Backbone as JSON, one array per atom type, in Angstrom:
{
  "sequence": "XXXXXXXXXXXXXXXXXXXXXXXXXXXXXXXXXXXXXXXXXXXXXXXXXX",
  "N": [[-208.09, -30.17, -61.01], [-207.25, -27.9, -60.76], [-205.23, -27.6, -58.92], [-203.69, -28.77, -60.25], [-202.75, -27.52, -61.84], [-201.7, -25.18, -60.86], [-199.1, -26.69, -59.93], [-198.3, -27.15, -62.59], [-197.4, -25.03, -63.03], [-195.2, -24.58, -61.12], [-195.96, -23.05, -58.81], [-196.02, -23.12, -55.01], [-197.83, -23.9, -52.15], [-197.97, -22.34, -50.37], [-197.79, -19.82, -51.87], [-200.24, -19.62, -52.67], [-201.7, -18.58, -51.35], [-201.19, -15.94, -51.54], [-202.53, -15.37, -54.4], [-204.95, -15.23, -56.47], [-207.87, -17.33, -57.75], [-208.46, -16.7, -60.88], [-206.61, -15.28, -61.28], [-204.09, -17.3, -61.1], [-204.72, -19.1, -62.97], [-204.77, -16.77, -65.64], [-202.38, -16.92, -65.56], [-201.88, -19.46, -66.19], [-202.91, -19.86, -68.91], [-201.45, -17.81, -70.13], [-198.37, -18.93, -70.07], [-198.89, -20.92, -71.67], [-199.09, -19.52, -74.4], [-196.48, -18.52, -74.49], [-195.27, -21.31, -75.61], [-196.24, -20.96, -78.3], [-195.68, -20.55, -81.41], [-195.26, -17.6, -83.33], [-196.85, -16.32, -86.55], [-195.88, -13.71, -87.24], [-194.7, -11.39, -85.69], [-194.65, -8.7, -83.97], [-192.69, -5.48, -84.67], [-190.56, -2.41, -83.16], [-191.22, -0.38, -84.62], [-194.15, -0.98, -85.78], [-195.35, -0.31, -83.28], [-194.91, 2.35, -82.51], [-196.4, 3.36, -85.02], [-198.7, 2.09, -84.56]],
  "CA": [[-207.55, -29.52, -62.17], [-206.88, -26.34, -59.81], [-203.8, -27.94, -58.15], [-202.38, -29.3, -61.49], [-202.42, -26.06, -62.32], [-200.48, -24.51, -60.03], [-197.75, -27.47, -59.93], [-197.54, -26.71, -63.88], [-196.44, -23.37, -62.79], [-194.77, -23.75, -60.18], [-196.42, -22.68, -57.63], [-196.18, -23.65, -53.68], [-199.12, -24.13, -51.06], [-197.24, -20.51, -49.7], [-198.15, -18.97, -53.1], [-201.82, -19.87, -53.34], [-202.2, -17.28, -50.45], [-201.04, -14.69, -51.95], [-202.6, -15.18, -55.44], [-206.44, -15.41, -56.5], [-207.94, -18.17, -58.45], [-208.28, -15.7, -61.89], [-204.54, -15.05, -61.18], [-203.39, -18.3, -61.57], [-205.63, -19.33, -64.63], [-204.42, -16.11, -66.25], [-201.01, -17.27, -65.47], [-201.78, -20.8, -66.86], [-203.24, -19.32, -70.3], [-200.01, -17.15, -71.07], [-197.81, -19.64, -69.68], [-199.2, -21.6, -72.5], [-199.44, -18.94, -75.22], [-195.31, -18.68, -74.29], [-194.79, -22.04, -76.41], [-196.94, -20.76, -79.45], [-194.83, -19.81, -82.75], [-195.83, -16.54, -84.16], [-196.25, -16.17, -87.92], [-195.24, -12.08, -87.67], [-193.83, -10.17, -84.51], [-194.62, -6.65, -84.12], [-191.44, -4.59, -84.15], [-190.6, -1.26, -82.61], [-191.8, 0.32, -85.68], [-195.31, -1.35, -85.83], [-195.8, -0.12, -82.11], [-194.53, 3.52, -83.23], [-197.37, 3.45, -86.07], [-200.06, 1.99, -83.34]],
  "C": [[-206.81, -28.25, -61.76], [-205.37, -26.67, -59.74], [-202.97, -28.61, -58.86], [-202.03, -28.48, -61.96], [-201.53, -25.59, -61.82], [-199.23, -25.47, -59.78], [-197.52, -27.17, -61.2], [-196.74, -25.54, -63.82], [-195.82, -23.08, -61.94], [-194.56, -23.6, -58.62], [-196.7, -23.37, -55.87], [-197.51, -23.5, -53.2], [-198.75, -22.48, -50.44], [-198.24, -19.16, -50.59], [-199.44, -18.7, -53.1], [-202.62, -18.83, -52.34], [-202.13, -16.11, -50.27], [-202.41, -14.59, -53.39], [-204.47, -15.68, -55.82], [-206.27, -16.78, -58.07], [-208.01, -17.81, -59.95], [-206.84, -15.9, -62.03], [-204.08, -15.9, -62.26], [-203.98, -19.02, -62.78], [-205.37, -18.42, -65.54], [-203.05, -16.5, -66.84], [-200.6, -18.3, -66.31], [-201.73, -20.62, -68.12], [-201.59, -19.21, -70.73], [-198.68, -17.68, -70.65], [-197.6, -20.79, -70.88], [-198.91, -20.94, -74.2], [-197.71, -18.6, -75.57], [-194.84, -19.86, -75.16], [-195.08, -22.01, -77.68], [-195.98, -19.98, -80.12], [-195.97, -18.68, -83.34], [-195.72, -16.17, -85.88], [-195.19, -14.86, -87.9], [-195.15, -11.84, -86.09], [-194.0, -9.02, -84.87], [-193.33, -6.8, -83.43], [-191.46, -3.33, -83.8], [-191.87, -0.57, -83.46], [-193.4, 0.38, -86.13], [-195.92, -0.55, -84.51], [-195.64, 1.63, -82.2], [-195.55, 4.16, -84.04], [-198.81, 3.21, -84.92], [-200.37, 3.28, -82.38]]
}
């Protein structure tokens, strides 16, 4: 499941020696979270108020 992982993203046999197993499971998540429609978007203005 590891090494399907890292071909979804990408990633070489080079890479996997730089990068911890966290890493690339972080990577996978928001890699994923990248095709998700948002009802609302914070704009400047929201981040301004935060």
């Amino acid at each position: 499941m590891f090494l399907l992982r890292c071909v979804q993203l990408g990633l070489s046999i080079c890479d996997l020696d730089l990068l911890s197993i966290g890493l690339i499971n972080d990577m996978y998540v928001e890699s994923r979270n990248d095709e998700h429609k948002y009802a609302v978007v914070a704009t400047q203005k929201d981040f301004d108020l935060f």
